[in-house]
Every structure is written in structure tokens, then in C-alpha cells.
Amino acid sequence: MDTNDLVKLLPSGYEQACFEKKAISQFALISGIGKISDVGFMKRFVKCKDWIIQLTQHILPNPVIEYKKPEWLKPYRVLAIDASDIVEKGAVKKLWRLHYAVNIFSLTYSRFKITGQSTGESLKNYTLAKGCLVIADRAYGTIKSIEHCLTSGGDFIVQIKNKAFNIYDADGRKLVFADWLSTVGETAEE
């Protein structure tokens, strides 16, 4: 897909919104009309946030898709969280990391953040709160990520690497996670 194909997908009025959201001066610098450092690029990209939000919210046909949430998930804002690496073209290839959270029932973005490659995948990259239910892969299944989520009042479903860390019960006894999981689940009432 080239730039012309991408522009065809943009909602009508995207150019006017670029001026209204004050993204045009940032776009001029980013597109090479002027010189810009890596740090300058990041700062200007962040300043385009309102314009990017407006574009992404209007690319899908209105009304935005809403999938029916199961009853047990009604109290939650369910977010799928992940990150992708972006390689900058050119002689010196720079690596950026796009961290993003997507509401899985409306398919709208909840948060995004662009960092250097040294910032790893962690739930600490997100502001979480009571009512958030985070779904993430094993890169997020760390003690620091889980503690951040719990301290923020959120809940989580994360994949955990086997032997990533030890889990203990309320009495301080080490649990074998696979054995413990076999005890969890619905029980038939007699």
C-alpha cells in the first residue's frame, strides 16, 4: 500500500482537521520540509495526537462497531495491549516501539505511545484504573506489570511464561501453577 492508497482511506475533512488540530506545522517538519532530530520528531508526533485520534475514530463507518459484551464483562473496559516495532527507513535504520491499547468491544484505540527501542513491553507504559481488564501476551506477564495493574485497581488476563516467577498461597506455601490451575473452575452442585 502506498501513500495514495492510504489517503483514499482517510475520512473527508481530514485536511481541514489537520489545520484545526494544529498538526499541519508538525506534519511539515516530519515530512522533510524542514530538518528535524529524532527527539524533535517524537515531540511533534505527540502534538499531532488530537488529529490522529480524529482520523482513527472516523476511518471506520459510523456508528463505530460495538460488539455485544457478555454480562460478566459489563463492569469492565476490556483492553487488548501490545506493542509493535517500527523501523525507520534510510541509511541509519532507527527502531521505534509503538505501544497501544485497543478496546476489544468497540475496536477503538484507548491509548498509544511511541518510544525508543529501549522501552520494553510493560503494563507500566499505561495508565490503568479500576474497571480496566487488560488482556496481554507473555511479554506483559511479569511481576512489575502485574503489580502495576493491581496497584492501579485494574484486573488482568496475561499469559505467563512457565517458571517466570514463583507464586505462593496466602499461607506462604509455594504453588505449582499448573497443579493449582487444575483446581480452578466450575464445580457441579449436587
Coordinates of N, CA, C and O in Angstrom, one line a residue:
M1 N 0.9 -1.2 0.0 CA 0.0 0.0 0.0 C 0.9 1.2 0.0 O 1.8 1.4 0.8
D2 N 0.7 2.1 -0.9 CA 1.5 3.4 -1.0 C 0.7 4.5 -0.4 O -0.5 4.3 0.1
T3 N 1.3 5.7 -0.3 CA 0.7 6.8 0.3 C -0.7 7.2 -0.3 O -1.6 7.6 0.4
N4 N -0.8 7.1 -1.6 CA -2.0 7.5 -2.3 C -3.2 6.5 -1.9 O -4.3 7.0 -1.7
D5 N -2.9 5.3 -1.7 CA -3.9 4.3 -1.3 C -4.3 4.7 0.2 O -5.5 4.6 0.5
L6 N -3.4 5.0 1.0 CA -3.7 5.4 2.4 C -4.6 6.6 2.4 O -5.5 6.7 3.2
V7 N -4.2 7.6 1.6 CA -5.0 8.9 1.6 C -6.5 8.6 1.2 O -7.4 9.2 1.8
K8 N -6.7 7.7 0.3 CA -8.1 7.3 -0.1 C -8.9 6.8 1.1 O -10.1 6.9 1.1
L9 N -8.3 6.2 2.1 CA -9.0 5.7 3.3 C -9.3 6.7 4.3 O -10.1 6.5 5.2
L10 N -8.7 7.9 4.2 CA -8.9 8.9 5.2 C -10.3 9.5 5.1 O -10.8 9.6 4.0
P11 N -10.9 9.9 6.2 CA -12.2 10.5 6.2 C -12.3 11.9 5.5 O -11.2 12.6 5.5
S12 N -13.4 12.2 4.9 CA -13.5 13.6 4.3 C -13.3 14.6 5.4 O -13.6 14.4 6.6
G13 N -12.6 15.7 5.1 CA -12.3 16.7 6.0 C -11.0 16.5 6.8 O -10.7 17.3 7.7
Y14 N -10.3 15.5 6.4 CA -9.0 15.3 7.2 C -8.0 16.4 7.0 O -7.3 16.7 8.0
E15 N -8.0 17.1 5.9 CA -7.1 18.2 5.7 C -7.5 19.4 6.6 O -6.6 20.0 7.2
Q16 N -8.7 19.7 6.6 CA -9.2 20.8 7.5 C -8.9 20.5 8.9 O -8.5 21.4 9.7
A17 N -9.1 19.3 9.3 CA -8.9 18.9 10.7 C -7.4 19.0 11.0 O -7.0 19.3 12.2
C18 N -6.6 18.8 10.1 CA -5.1 18.9 10.3 C -4.8 20.4 10.7 O -4.0 20.6 11.6
F19 N -5.5 21.3 10.1 CA -5.3 22.7 10.5 C -5.9 23.0 11.8 O -5.3 23.7 12.7
E20 N -7.1 22.6 12.0 CA -7.9 22.8 13.2 C -7.2 22.2 14.5 O -7.2 22.8 15.5
K21 N -6.6 21.1 14.3 CA -5.9 20.4 15.4 C -4.5 20.8 15.5 O -3.7 20.2 16.3
K22 N -4.0 21.8 14.7 CA -2.7 22.3 14.7 C -1.6 21.3 14.4 O -0.5 21.3 15.0
A23 N -1.9 20.3 13.6 CA -1.0 19.3 13.2 C -0.2 19.6 12.0 O 0.8 19.0 11.7
I24 N -0.6 20.6 11.2 CA 0.0 20.9 9.9 C 1.4 21.4 10.1 O 2.3 20.9 9.3
S25 N 1.8 22.2 11.1 CA 3.2 22.6 11.2 C 4.0 21.4 11.6 O 5.2 21.3 11.2
Q26 N 3.5 20.5 12.4 CA 4.2 19.3 12.8 C 4.4 18.4 11.6 O 5.5 17.9 11.4
F27 N 3.4 18.3 10.7 CA 3.4 17.5 9.5 C 4.5 18.0 8.6 O 5.3 17.2 8.0
A28 N 4.6 19.3 8.4 CA 5.6 19.9 7.5 C 7.0 19.5 8.0 O 7.8 19.1 7.1
L29 N 7.3 19.5 9.2 CA 8.6 19.2 9.7 C 8.9 17.7 9.6 O 9.9 17.2 9.2
I30 N 7.9 16.9 9.9 CA 8.0 15.4 9.9 C 8.2 14.9 8.4 O 9.0 14.0 8.1
S31 N 7.5 15.6 7.5 CA 7.6 15.1 6.1 C 8.8 15.5 5.3 O 9.0 15.3 4.2
G32 N 9.7 16.2 6.0 CA 11.0 16.6 5.4 C 11.1 17.9 4.8 O 12.1 18.3 4.2
I33 N 10.1 18.8 5.0 CA 10.2 20.1 4.5 C 11.3 20.9 5.3 O 12.0 21.7 4.8
G34 N 11.4 20.5 6.5 CA 12.5 21.1 7.4 C 13.3 20.0 8.0 O 13.0 18.8 7.8
K35 N 14.4 20.3 8.6 CA 15.2 19.3 9.3 C 14.7 19.1 10.7 O 14.2 20.1 11.4
I36 N 14.8 17.9 11.2 CA 14.2 17.6 12.5 C 15.0 16.4 13.1 O 15.4 15.5 12.4
S37 N 15.3 16.6 14.4 CA 16.0 15.5 15.1 C 15.0 14.4 15.5 O 13.8 14.6 15.5
D38 N 15.6 13.3 16.0 CA 14.7 12.2 16.5 C 13.9 12.6 17.7 O 12.7 12.3 17.7
V39 N 14.5 13.4 18.6 CA 13.7 13.8 19.7 C 12.6 14.8 19.3 O 11.5 14.8 19.7
G40 N 13.0 15.7 18.4 CA 12.0 16.7 17.8 C 10.9 16.0 17.1 O 9.7 16.4 17.2
F41 N 11.2 14.9 16.4 CA 10.2 14.1 15.7 C 9.2 13.6 16.7 O 8.0 13.7 16.5
M42 N 9.7 13.0 17.8 CA 8.8 12.4 18.8 C 7.9 13.4 19.4 O 6.7 13.2 19.6
K43 N 8.5 14.6 19.8 CA 7.7 15.6 20.4 C 6.6 16.1 19.5 O 5.5 16.4 19.9
R44 N 6.9 16.3 18.2 CA 6.0 16.8 17.2 C 4.9 15.8 16.9 O 3.7 16.1 16.7
F45 N 5.3 14.5 16.9 CA 4.3 13.4 16.6 C 3.3 13.4 17.7 O 2.1 13.3 17.5
V46 N 3.7 13.5 19.0 CA 2.8 13.6 20.1 C 1.9 14.8 20.0 O 0.7 14.6 20.3
K47 N 2.4 15.9 19.5 CA 1.5 17.1 19.4 C 0.4 16.9 18.3 O -0.6 17.6 18.3
C48 N 0.6 15.9 17.4 CA -0.4 15.6 16.4 C -1.5 14.6 17.0 O -2.4 14.2 16.2
K49 N -1.4 14.3 18.2 CA -2.3 13.3 18.9 C -3.8 13.6 18.6 O -4.5 12.7 18.1
D50 N -4.2 14.8 18.8 CA -5.7 15.1 18.6 C -6.1 14.8 17.1 O -7.2 14.3 16.9
W51 N -5.2 15.2 16.2 CA -5.6 14.9 14.8 C -5.6 13.4 14.5 O -6.5 12.9 13.8
I52 N -4.6 12.7 15.0 CA -4.6 11.3 14.8 C -5.8 10.6 15.4 O -6.4 9.7 14.8
I53 N -6.2 11.0 16.6 CA -7.4 10.5 17.2 C -8.6 10.7 16.3 O -9.4 9.8 16.1
Q54 N -8.7 11.9 15.8 CA -9.9 12.2 15.0 C -9.9 11.3 13.7 O -10.9 10.8 13.3
L55 N -8.7 11.1 13.1 CA -8.6 10.3 11.9 C -9.0 8.9 12.2 O -9.8 8.3 11.5
T56 N -8.5 8.3 13.3 CA -8.7 6.9 13.6 C -10.2 6.7 14.0 O -10.7 5.6 13.7
Q57 N -10.8 7.6 14.6 CA -12.2 7.5 15.0 C -13.1 7.6 13.9 O -14.3 7.2 13.9
H58 N -12.7 8.2 12.7 CA -13.6 8.3 11.6 C -13.3 7.5 10.4 O -13.9 7.5 9.4
I59 N -12.2 6.6 10.5 CA -11.9 5.7 9.4 C -13.0 4.6 9.3 O -13.4 4.3 8.2
L60 N -13.4 4.1 10.4 CA -14.5 3.1 10.4 C -15.8 3.8 10.1 O -16.0 4.9 10.5
P61 N -16.7 3.1 9.4 CA -18.0 3.7 9.2 C -18.7 4.0 10.5 O -18.6 3.2 11.4
N62 N -19.5 5.0 10.5 CA -20.3 5.3 11.7 C -21.6 4.6 11.7 O -22.2 4.4 10.6
P63 N -22.2 4.1 12.7 CA -21.6 4.2 14.1 C -20.5 3.2 14.2 O -20.4 2.2 13.5
V64 N -19.6 3.5 15.2 CA -18.5 2.6 15.4 C -19.0 1.2 15.8 O -20.0 1.1 16.5
I65 N -18.3 0.2 15.3 CA -18.8 -1.2 15.6 C -18.8 -1.4 17.1 O -17.9 -1.0 17.8
E66 N -19.9 -1.9 17.6 CA -20.0 -2.3 19.0 C -20.3 -3.8 19.1 O -21.4 -4.1 18.6
Y67 N -19.5 -4.6 19.6 CA -19.8 -6.0 19.8 C -20.4 -6.2 21.1 O -20.1 -5.5 22.1
K68 N -21.4 -7.1 21.2 CA -22.1 -7.3 22.5 C -21.2 -7.9 23.5 O -20.5 -8.9 23.3
K69 N -21.1 -7.2 24.6 CA -20.3 -7.6 25.7 C -21.0 -8.6 26.6 O -22.2 -8.4 26.9
P70 N -20.4 -9.7 26.9 CA -21.0 -10.7 27.8 C -21.4 -10.0 29.1 O -20.7 -9.1 29.6
E71 N -22.4 -10.5 29.8 CA -22.9 -9.8 31.0 C -21.8 -9.7 32.1 O -21.7 -8.7 32.7
W72 N -21.0 -10.7 32.2 CA -19.9 -10.7 33.3 C -18.8 -9.7 33.0 O -18.1 -9.3 33.9
L73 N -18.8 -9.2 31.7 CA -17.8 -8.2 31.4 C -18.3 -6.8 31.4 O -17.6 -5.8 31.2
K74 N -19.6 -6.6 31.7 CA -20.2 -5.3 31.7 C -19.5 -4.2 32.5 O -19.4 -3.1 32.1
P75 N -19.0 -4.6 33.7 CA -18.4 -3.6 34.5 C -17.0 -3.2 34.1 O -16.4 -2.3 34.6
Y76 N -16.5 -3.9 33.0 CA -15.1 -3.6 32.6 C -15.0 -2.9 31.3 O -15.8 -3.0 30.4
R77 N -13.8 -2.2 31.2 CA -13.4 -1.6 29.9 C -12.3 -2.6 29.5 O -11.2 -2.6 30.2
V78 N -12.5 -3.5 28.6 CA -11.6 -4.6 28.2 C -10.6 -4.1 27.2 O -11.0 -3.7 26.1
L79 N -9.3 -4.1 27.5 CA -8.3 -3.6 26.6 C -7.3 -4.7 26.2 O -6.8 -5.4 27.1
A80 N -7.1 -4.8 24.9 CA -6.0 -5.7 24.4 C -4.8 -4.8 24.3 O -4.9 -3.7 23.7
I81 N -3.7 -5.2 24.9 CA -2.5 -4.4 24.9 C -1.4 -5.1 24.3 O -1.2 -6.3 24.5
D82 N -0.6 -4.4 23.4 CA 0.6 -5.0 22.8 C 1.5 -3.9 22.3 O 1.2 -2.7 22.5
A83 N 2.5 -4.2 21.6 CA 3.5 -3.3 21.1 C 4.0 -3.8 19.8 O 4.0 -5.0 19.5
S84 N 4.4 -2.9 18.9 CA 5.0 -3.3 17.6 C 6.2 -2.5 17.4 O 6.3 -1.3 17.7
D85 N 7.2 -3.0 16.8 CA 8.4 -2.3 16.4 C 8.3 -1.7 15.0 O 7.7 -2.3 14.1
I86 N 8.7 -0.4 14.9 CA 8.7 0.3 13.7 C 10.1 0.6 13.3 O 10.9 1.2 14.1
V87 N 10.5 0.3 12.1 CA 11.9 0.5 11.6 C 11.8 1.7 10.7 O 11.1 1.7 9.7
E88 N 12.6 2.7 11.0 CA 12.6 3.9 10.2 C 13.5 3.6 8.9 O 14.5 3.0 9.0
K89 N 13.0 4.0 7.8 CA 13.7 3.8 6.5 C 14.9 4.8 6.4 O 14.9 5.8 7.1
G90 N 15.9 4.4 5.7 CA 17.0 5.2 5.5 C 18.3 4.5 5.7 O 18.3 3.3 6.1
A91 N 19.4 5.2 5.5 CA 20.8 4.6 5.7 C 21.0 4.1 7.2 O 21.5 3.1 7.4
V92 N 20.6 5.0 8.1 CA 20.7 4.6 9.5 C 19.3 4.2 10.0 O 18.4 5.0 10.1
K93 N 19.1 2.9 10.1 CA 17.8 2.4 10.5 C 17.6 2.6 12.0 O 18.3 2.0 12.8
K94 N 16.6 3.4 12.4 CA 16.3 3.6 13.8 C 15.1 2.7 14.1 O 14.2 2.6 13.3
L95 N 15.0 2.2 15.3 CA 13.9 1.4 15.7 C 13.1 2.2 16.8 O 13.6 2.7 17.7
W96 N 11.8 2.2 16.5 CA 10.8 2.8 17.5 C 9.9 1.7 17.9 O 9.7 0.7 17.3
R97 N 9.3 1.9 19.0 CA 8.3 0.9 19.5 C 6.9 1.7 19.7 O 6.9 2.6 20.4
L98 N 5.9 1.1 19.1 CA 4.5 1.7 19.2 C 3.8 0.8 20.2 O 3.6 -0.4 20.0
H99 N 3.5 1.4 21.4 CA 2.7 0.7 22.4 C 1.3 1.1 22.3 O 1.0 2.3 22.1
Y100 N 0.3 0.1 22.3 CA -1.0 0.5 22.1 C -2.0 -0.3 22.9 O -1.7 -1.5 23.2
A101 N -3.1 0.3 23.2 CA -4.2 -0.4 23.9 C -5.5 -0.2 23.1 O -5.8 0.9 22.7
V102 N -6.2 -1.3 22.8 CA -7.4 -1.3 22.0 C -8.6 -1.8 22.8 O -8.5 -2.9 23.4
N103 N -9.7 -1.1 22.8 CA -10.9 -1.6 23.4 C -11.5 -2.7 22.5 O -11.8 -2.4 21.4
I104 N -11.6 -3.9 23.0 CA -11.9 -5.0 22.1 C -13.4 -5.1 21.7 O -13.7 -5.8 20.8
F105 N -14.2 -4.3 22.4 CA -15.6 -4.4 22.0 C -16.0 -3.3 21.1 O -17.0 -3.4 20.3
S106 N -15.3 -2.2 21.1 CA -15.6 -1.1 20.1 C -14.6 -1.0 19.0 O -14.8 -0.3 18.1
L107 N -13.5 -1.8 19.2 CA -12.4 -1.7 18.2 C -11.8 -0.3 18.1 O -11.4 0.1 17.0
T108 N -11.8 0.5 19.1 CA -11.3 1.8 19.1 C -10.0 1.8 20.0 O -9.9 1.0 20.9
Y109 N -9.1 2.7 19.6 CA -7.9 2.7 20.4 C -8.2 3.4 21.7 O -9.1 4.3 21.8
S110 N -7.5 3.0 22.8 CA -7.7 3.6 24.1 C -6.5 4.4 24.4 O -6.6 5.5 25.0
R111 N -5.3 4.0 24.0 CA -4.1 4.7 24.3 C -3.0 4.2 23.3 O -2.9 3.1 22.9
F112 N -2.1 5.1 22.9 CA -0.9 4.7 22.2 C 0.3 5.6 22.7 O 0.1 6.7 23.2
K113 N 1.5 5.0 22.5 CA 2.7 5.7 23.0 C 3.8 5.2 22.1 O 3.9 4.0 21.8
I114 N 4.6 6.2 21.6 CA 5.8 5.8 20.8 C 7.0 6.1 21.6 O 7.2 7.1 22.2
T115 N 7.9 5.0 21.7 CA 9.1 5.2 22.5 C 10.3 4.7 21.7 O 10.1 4.1 20.6
G116 N 11.5 4.9 22.2 CA 12.7 4.3 21.6 C 12.6 2.8 21.9 O 11.8 2.3 22.7
Q117 N 13.6 2.1 21.3 CA 13.6 0.6 21.4 C 14.0 0.2 22.8 O 13.7 -1.0 23.2
S118 N 14.5 1.0 23.6 CA 15.0 0.6 24.9 C 13.8 0.5 25.9 O 13.9 -0.1 27.0
T119 N 12.6 1.0 25.6 CA 11.5 0.9 26.4 C 10.8 -0.4 26.1 O 10.3 -0.6 25.0
G120 N 10.7 -1.3 27.0 CA 10.2 -2.7 26.8 C 8.7 -2.7 26.9 O 8.0 -1.7 27.3
E121 N 8.1 -3.9 26.6 CA 6.7 -4.1 26.7 C 6.4 -4.3 28.2 O 6.8 -5.2 28.8
S122 N 5.6 -3.4 28.8 CA 5.2 -3.5 30.2 C 3.9 -2.8 30.4 O 3.6 -1.8 29.7
L123 N 3.1 -3.3 31.3 CA 1.8 -2.6 31.7 C 2.1 -1.2 32.3 O 1.2 -0.4 32.4
K124 N 3.3 -1.0 32.8 CA 3.7 0.3 33.4 C 3.7 1.4 32.3 O 3.7 2.5 32.7
N125 N 3.6 1.0 31.1 CA 3.6 2.1 30.0 C 2.2 2.6 29.9 O 1.9 3.6 29.1
Y126 N 1.2 2.1 30.6 CA -0.2 2.5 30.5 C -0.7 3.0 31.8 O -0.4 2.5 32.9
T127 N -1.6 4.0 31.7 CA -2.4 4.4 32.9 C -3.6 3.5 33.0 O -4.5 3.5 32.1
L128 N -3.7 2.7 34.1 CA -4.8 1.8 34.3 C -5.6 2.3 35.5 O -5.1 3.1 36.3
A129 N -6.8 1.8 35.6 CA -7.6 2.2 36.7 C -8.6 1.1 37.0 O -8.8 0.1 36.3
K130 N -9.3 1.3 38.1 CA -10.4 0.3 38.5 C -11.4 0.2 37.3 O -11.7 1.2 36.7
G131 N -11.8 -1.0 36.9 CA -12.7 -1.2 35.8 C -12.0 -1.5 34.5 O -12.6 -1.9 33.6
C132 N -10.6 -1.5 34.5 CA -9.9 -1.9 33.3 C -9.6 -3.4 33.5 O -9.3 -3.9 34.5
L133 N -9.8 -4.1 32.4 CA -9.5 -5.5 32.3 C -8.5 -5.6 31.1 O -8.9 -5.4 30.0
V134 N -7.2 -5.9 31.5 CA -6.2 -5.9 30.5 C -6.0 -7.4 30.0 O -5.9 -8.3 30.8
I135 N -5.9 -7.5 28.7 CA -5.5 -8.8 28.0 C -4.2 -8.6 27.3 O -4.1 -7.7 26.5
A136 N -3.2 -9.4 27.6 CA -1.9 -9.2 27.0 C -1.1 -10.5 26.9 O -1.4 -11.5 27.6
D137 N -0.1 -10.5 26.1 CA 0.7 -11.7 25.9 C 1.8 -11.8 26.9 O 1.9 -11.0 27.9
R138 N 2.6 -12.9 26.8 CA 3.6 -13.2 27.9 C 4.7 -12.1 28.1 O 5.3 -12.1 29.1
A139 N 4.9 -11.2 27.2 CA 5.8 -10.1 27.4 C 5.4 -9.3 28.6 O 6.2 -8.6 29.2
Y140 N 4.1 -9.3 28.9 CA 3.5 -8.5 29.9 C 3.3 -9.3 31.2 O 2.9 -8.7 32.2
G141 N 3.6 -10.6 31.2 CA 3.4 -11.5 32.3 C 4.5 -11.4 33.3 O 5.1 -12.4 33.6
T142 N 4.9 -10.2 33.8 CA 6.0 -10.0 34.7 C 5.4 -9.5 36.0 O 4.3 -9.0 36.1
I143 N 6.2 -9.7 37.1 CA 5.8 -9.2 38.4 C 5.5 -7.7 38.4 O 4.5 -7.2 38.9
K144 N 6.4 -7.0 37.8 CA 6.3 -5.5 37.7 C 5.0 -5.1 37.0 O 4.3 -4.2 37.4
S145 N 4.7 -5.7 35.9 CA 3.5 -5.4 35.1 C 2.2 -5.7 35.9 O 1.3 -4.9 36.0
I146 N 2.2 -6.9 36.5 CA 1.1 -7.3 37.3 C 0.9 -6.5 38.5 O -0.2 -6.0 38.8
E147 N 2.0 -6.1 39.2 CA 1.9 -5.2 40.4 C 1.3 -3.9 40.0 O 0.5 -3.3 40.7
H148 N 1.8 -3.3 38.8 CA 1.3 -2.0 38.4 C -0.2 -2.1 38.1 O -1.0 -1.2 38.5
C149 N -0.7 -3.1 37.5 CA -2.1 -3.3 37.2 C -2.9 -3.4 38.5 O -3.9 -2.7 38.7
L150 N -2.4 -4.2 39.4 CA -3.2 -4.4 40.7 C -3.2 -3.1 41.5 O -4.2 -2.7 42.1
T151 N -2.0 -2.4 41.6 CA -1.9 -1.2 42.3 C -2.8 -0.1 41.7 O -3.4 0.7 42.5
S152 N -3.0 -0.1 40.4 CA -3.9 0.8 39.7 C -5.4 0.5 39.9 O -6.3 1.2 39.5
G153 N -5.7 -0.7 40.5 CA -7.0 -1.2 40.7 C -7.6 -2.0 39.5 O -8.8 -2.3 39.5
G154 N -6.7 -2.3 38.5 CA -7.2 -3.0 37.3 C -7.1 -4.5 37.5 O -6.6 -5.0 38.5
D155 N -7.7 -5.2 36.6 CA -7.6 -6.7 36.5 C -6.9 -7.1 35.3 O -6.7 -6.2 34.3
F156 N -6.5 -8.3 35.2 CA -5.7 -8.7 34.0 C -5.9 -10.2 33.7 O -6.2 -11.0 34.5
I157 N -5.7 -10.4 32.4 CA -5.5 -11.8 31.8 C -4.3 -11.7 31.0 O -4.2 -11.1 30.0
V158 N -3.2 -12.3 31.5 CA -1.9 -12.3 30.8 C -1.4 -13.7 30.7 O -1.6 -14.5 31.6
Q159 N -0.7 -13.9 29.7 CA 0.0 -15.2 29.5 C 1.3 -15.1 30.4 O 2.0 -14.1 30.4
I160 N 1.5 -16.2 31.1 CA 2.7 -16.2 32.0 C 3.6 -17.3 31.5 O 3.2 -18.4 31.2
K161 N 4.9 -16.9 31.4 CA 5.9 -17.9 31.0 C 6.1 -19.0 32.1 O 6.0 -18.6 33.3
N162 N 6.2 -20.2 31.8 CA 6.4 -21.2 32.7 C 7.7 -20.9 33.5 O 8.7 -20.6 32.9
K163 N 7.7 -20.9 34.8 CA 8.9 -20.7 35.6 C 9.4 -19.2 35.6 O 10.5 -19.0 35.9
A164 N 8.5 -18.3 35.2 CA 8.9 -16.9 35.1 C 9.1 -16.4 36.5 O 10.0 -15.5 36.8
F165 N 8.3 -16.8 37.5 CA 8.4 -16.4 38.9 C 7.6 -17.4 39.7 O 6.9 -18.2 39.2
N166 N 7.8 -17.3 41.0 CA 7.1 -18.2 41.9 C 5.9 -17.6 42.4 O 5.8 -16.4 42.6
I167 N 4.9 -18.4 42.7 CA 3.6 -18.0 43.2 C 3.4 -18.7 44.5 O 3.6 -19.9 44.6
Y168 N 2.9 -17.9 45.5 CA 2.7 -18.5 46.8 C 1.2 -18.3 47.2 O 0.6 -17.3 46.9
D169 N 0.7 -19.2 48.1 CA -0.6 -19.1 48.6 C -0.6 -18.1 49.8 O 0.4 -17.6 50.2
A170 N -1.8 -17.9 50.4 CA -1.9 -17.0 51.5 C -1.1 -17.4 52.7 O -0.7 -16.6 53.5
D171 N -0.8 -18.7 52.8 CA 0.0 -19.2 53.9 C 1.5 -19.2 53.7 O 2.3 -19.7 54.5
G172 N 1.9 -18.7 52.5 CA 3.3 -18.6 52.1 C 3.9 -19.9 51.5 O 5.1 -20.0 51.3
R173 N 3.0 -20.9 51.2 CA 3.5 -22.1 50.5 C 3.6 -21.9 49.0 O 2.7 -21.3 48.4
K174 N 4.7 -22.4 48.5 CA 4.9 -22.2 47.0 C 3.9 -23.1 46.3 O 3.7 -24.3 46.6
L175 N 3.3 -22.5 45.3 CA 2.3 -23.2 44.5 C 3.0 -23.7 43.2 O 3.7 -22.9 42.6
V176 N 2.6 -24.8 42.7 CA 3.0 -25.3 41.4 C 1.8 -24.8 40.5 O 0.7 -25.3 40.7
F177 N 2.1 -23.8 39.7 CA 1.0 -23.1 39.0 C 0.1 -24.1 38.2 O -1.1 -24.0 38.2
A178 N 0.7 -25.0 37.5 CA -0.1 -26.0 36.7 C -1.0 -26.8 37.6 O -2.1 -27.1 37.2
D179 N -0.5 -27.2 38.7 CA -1.3 -28.0 39.7 C -2.5 -27.2 40.2 O -3.6 -27.6 40.3
W180 N -2.1 -25.9 40.6 CA -3.2 -25.0 41.1 C -4.3 -24.7 40.1 O -5.4 -24.7 40.4
L181 N -3.9 -24.6 38.8 CA -4.9 -24.3 37.8 C -5.8 -25.5 37.6 O -7.0 -25.3 37.3
S182 N -5.4 -26.7 37.8 CA -6.3 -27.8 37.7 C -7.4 -27.8 38.8 O -8.4 -28.5 38.6
T183 N -7.2 -27.0 39.8 CA -8.2 -27.0 40.9 C -9.2 -25.8 40.6 O -10.3 -25.7 41.3
V184 N -8.9 -25.0 39.7 CA -9.8 -23.8 39.4 C -10.8 -24.2 38.4 O -10.6 -24.9 37.4
G185 N -12.0 -23.7 38.5 CA -13.1 -24.0 37.5 C -14.4 -24.2 38.2 O -14.6 -24.1 39.4
E186 N -15.4 -24.4 37.3 CA -16.8 -24.6 37.8 C -16.9 -26.0 38.5 O -16.2 -26.9 38.0
T187 N -17.6 -26.1 39.5 CA -17.9 -27.3 40.1 C -19.4 -27.6 40.0 O -20.2 -26.7 40.1
A188 N -19.7 -28.9 39.8 CA -21.2 -29.2 39.7 C -21.8 -29.3 41.1 O -21.2 -29.8 42.0
E189 N -22.9 -28.7 41.3 CA -23.6 -28.8 42.5 C -24.5 -30.0 42.5 O -25.1 -30.4 41.5
E190 N -24.5 -30.7 43.7 CA -25.3 -31.9 43.8 C -26.7 -31.6 44.4 O -27.0 -30.8 45.1

